[in-house]
mmCIF file of C-alpha atoms and ligand atoms in Angstrom:
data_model
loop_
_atom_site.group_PDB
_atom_site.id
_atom_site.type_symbol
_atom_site.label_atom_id
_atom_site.label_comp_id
_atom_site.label_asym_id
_atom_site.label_seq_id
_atom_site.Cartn_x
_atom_site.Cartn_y
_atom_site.Cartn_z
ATOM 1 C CA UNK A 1 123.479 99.407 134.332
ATOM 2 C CA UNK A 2 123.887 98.315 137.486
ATOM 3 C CA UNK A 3 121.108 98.240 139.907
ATOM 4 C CA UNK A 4 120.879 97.776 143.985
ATOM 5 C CA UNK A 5 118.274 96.433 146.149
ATOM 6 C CA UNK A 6 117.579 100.179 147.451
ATOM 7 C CA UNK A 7 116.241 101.593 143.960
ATOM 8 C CA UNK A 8 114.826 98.504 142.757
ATOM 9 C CA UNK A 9 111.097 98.824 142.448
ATOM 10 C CA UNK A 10 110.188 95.794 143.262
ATOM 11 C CA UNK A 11 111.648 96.894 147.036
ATOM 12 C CA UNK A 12 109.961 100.011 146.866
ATOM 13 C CA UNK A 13 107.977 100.864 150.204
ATOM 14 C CA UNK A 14 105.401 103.572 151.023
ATOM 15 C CA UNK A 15 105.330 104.458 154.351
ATOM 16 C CA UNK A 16 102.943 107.290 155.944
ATOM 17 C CA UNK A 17 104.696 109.779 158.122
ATOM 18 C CA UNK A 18 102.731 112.149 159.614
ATOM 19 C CA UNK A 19 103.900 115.889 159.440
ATOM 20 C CA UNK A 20 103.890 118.428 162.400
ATOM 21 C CA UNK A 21 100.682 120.020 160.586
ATOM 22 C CA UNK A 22 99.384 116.681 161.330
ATOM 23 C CA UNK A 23 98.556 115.834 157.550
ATOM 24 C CA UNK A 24 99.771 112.081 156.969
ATOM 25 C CA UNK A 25 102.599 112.067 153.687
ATOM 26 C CA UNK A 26 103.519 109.324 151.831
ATOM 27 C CA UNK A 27 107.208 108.959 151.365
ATOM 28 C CA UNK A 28 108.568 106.129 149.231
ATOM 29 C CA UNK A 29 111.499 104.329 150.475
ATOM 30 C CA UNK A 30 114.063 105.942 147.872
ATOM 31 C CA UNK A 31 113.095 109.411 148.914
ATOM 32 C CA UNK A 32 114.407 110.353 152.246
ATOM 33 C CA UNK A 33 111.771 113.837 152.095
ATOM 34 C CA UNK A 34 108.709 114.837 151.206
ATOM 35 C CA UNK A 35 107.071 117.786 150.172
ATOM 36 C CA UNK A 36 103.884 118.104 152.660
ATOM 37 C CA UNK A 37 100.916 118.592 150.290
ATOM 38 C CA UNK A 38 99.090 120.719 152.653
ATOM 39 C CA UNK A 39 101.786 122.791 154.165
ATOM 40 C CA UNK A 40 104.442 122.896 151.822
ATOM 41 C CA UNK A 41 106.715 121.959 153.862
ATOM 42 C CA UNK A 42 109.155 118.669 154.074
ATOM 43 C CA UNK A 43 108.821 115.772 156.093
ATOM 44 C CA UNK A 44 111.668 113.448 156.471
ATOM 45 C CA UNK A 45 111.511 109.896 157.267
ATOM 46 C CA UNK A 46 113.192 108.645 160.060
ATOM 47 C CA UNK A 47 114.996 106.115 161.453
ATOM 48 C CA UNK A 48 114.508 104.374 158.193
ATOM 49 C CA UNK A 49 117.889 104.488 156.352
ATOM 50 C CA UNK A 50 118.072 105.018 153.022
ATOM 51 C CA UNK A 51 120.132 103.029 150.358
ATOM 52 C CA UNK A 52 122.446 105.486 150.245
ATOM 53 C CA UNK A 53 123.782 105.014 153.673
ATOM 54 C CA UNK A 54 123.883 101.598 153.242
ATOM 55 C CA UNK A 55 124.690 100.641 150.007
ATOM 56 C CA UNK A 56 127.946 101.763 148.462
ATOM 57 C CA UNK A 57 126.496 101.524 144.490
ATOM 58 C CA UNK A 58 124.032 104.181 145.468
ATOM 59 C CA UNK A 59 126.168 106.543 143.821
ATOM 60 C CA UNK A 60 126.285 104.708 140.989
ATOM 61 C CA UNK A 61 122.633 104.207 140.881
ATOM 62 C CA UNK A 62 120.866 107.454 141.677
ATOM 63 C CA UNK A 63 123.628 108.973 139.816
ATOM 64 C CA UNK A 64 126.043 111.916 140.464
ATOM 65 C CA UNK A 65 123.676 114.882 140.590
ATOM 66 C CA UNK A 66 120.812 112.969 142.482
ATOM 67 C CA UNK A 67 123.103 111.165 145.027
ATOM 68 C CA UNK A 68 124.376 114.985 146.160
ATOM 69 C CA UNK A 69 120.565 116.026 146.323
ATOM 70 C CA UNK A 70 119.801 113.483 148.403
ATOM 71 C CA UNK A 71 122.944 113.726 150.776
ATOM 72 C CA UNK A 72 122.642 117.590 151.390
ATOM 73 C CA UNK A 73 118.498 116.571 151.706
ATOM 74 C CA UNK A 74 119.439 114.286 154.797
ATOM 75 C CA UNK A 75 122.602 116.055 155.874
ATOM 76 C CA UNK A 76 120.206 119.625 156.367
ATOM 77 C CA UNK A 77 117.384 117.228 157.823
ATOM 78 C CA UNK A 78 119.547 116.004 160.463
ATOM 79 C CA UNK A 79 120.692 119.625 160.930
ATOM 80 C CA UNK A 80 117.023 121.138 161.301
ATOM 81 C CA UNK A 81 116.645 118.121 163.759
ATOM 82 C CA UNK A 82 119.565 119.120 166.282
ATOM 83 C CA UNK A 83 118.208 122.611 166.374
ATOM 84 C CA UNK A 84 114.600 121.278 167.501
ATOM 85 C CA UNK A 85 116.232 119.198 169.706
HETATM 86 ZN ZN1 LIG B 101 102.097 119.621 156.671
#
């Protein structure tokens, strides 16, 4: 199976965002959300792009089903972001 730099775990990252509650969530590089542990609610990363915009096996990789979770994920967070903004 064929694997990209994005998924590989050796690549993997954790990077802290803070959510608007304040609480700080860990979100690991091949997750573009998180669910906020103390307010349920999820925090996207940003300006960090994810494999999937970048890299075009990350269909092949994540796979079918998760690479459409993942794109309506970011395509609804950037959504929710123009409203705010
Ligand atoms: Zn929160």
């Amino acid at each position: 199976m064929h694997r990209c730099p994005g998924t590989d775990p050796r690549f993997l990252k954790v990077e802290v965002h803070k959510c608007q509650c304040g609480y700080e969530v860990e979100i690991f590089s091949d997750e573009v959300k998180a669910k906020c542990p103390k307010c349920k609610k999820d925090v996207f990363r940003e300006n960090t792009p994810s494999c999937i915009d970048w890299c075009k096996f990350s269909r092949e990789c994540l796979g079918e089903k998760r690479w459409h979770e993942i794109k309506k994920a970011m395509d609804s967070g950037q959504q929710d972001r123009k409203k705010q903004g």
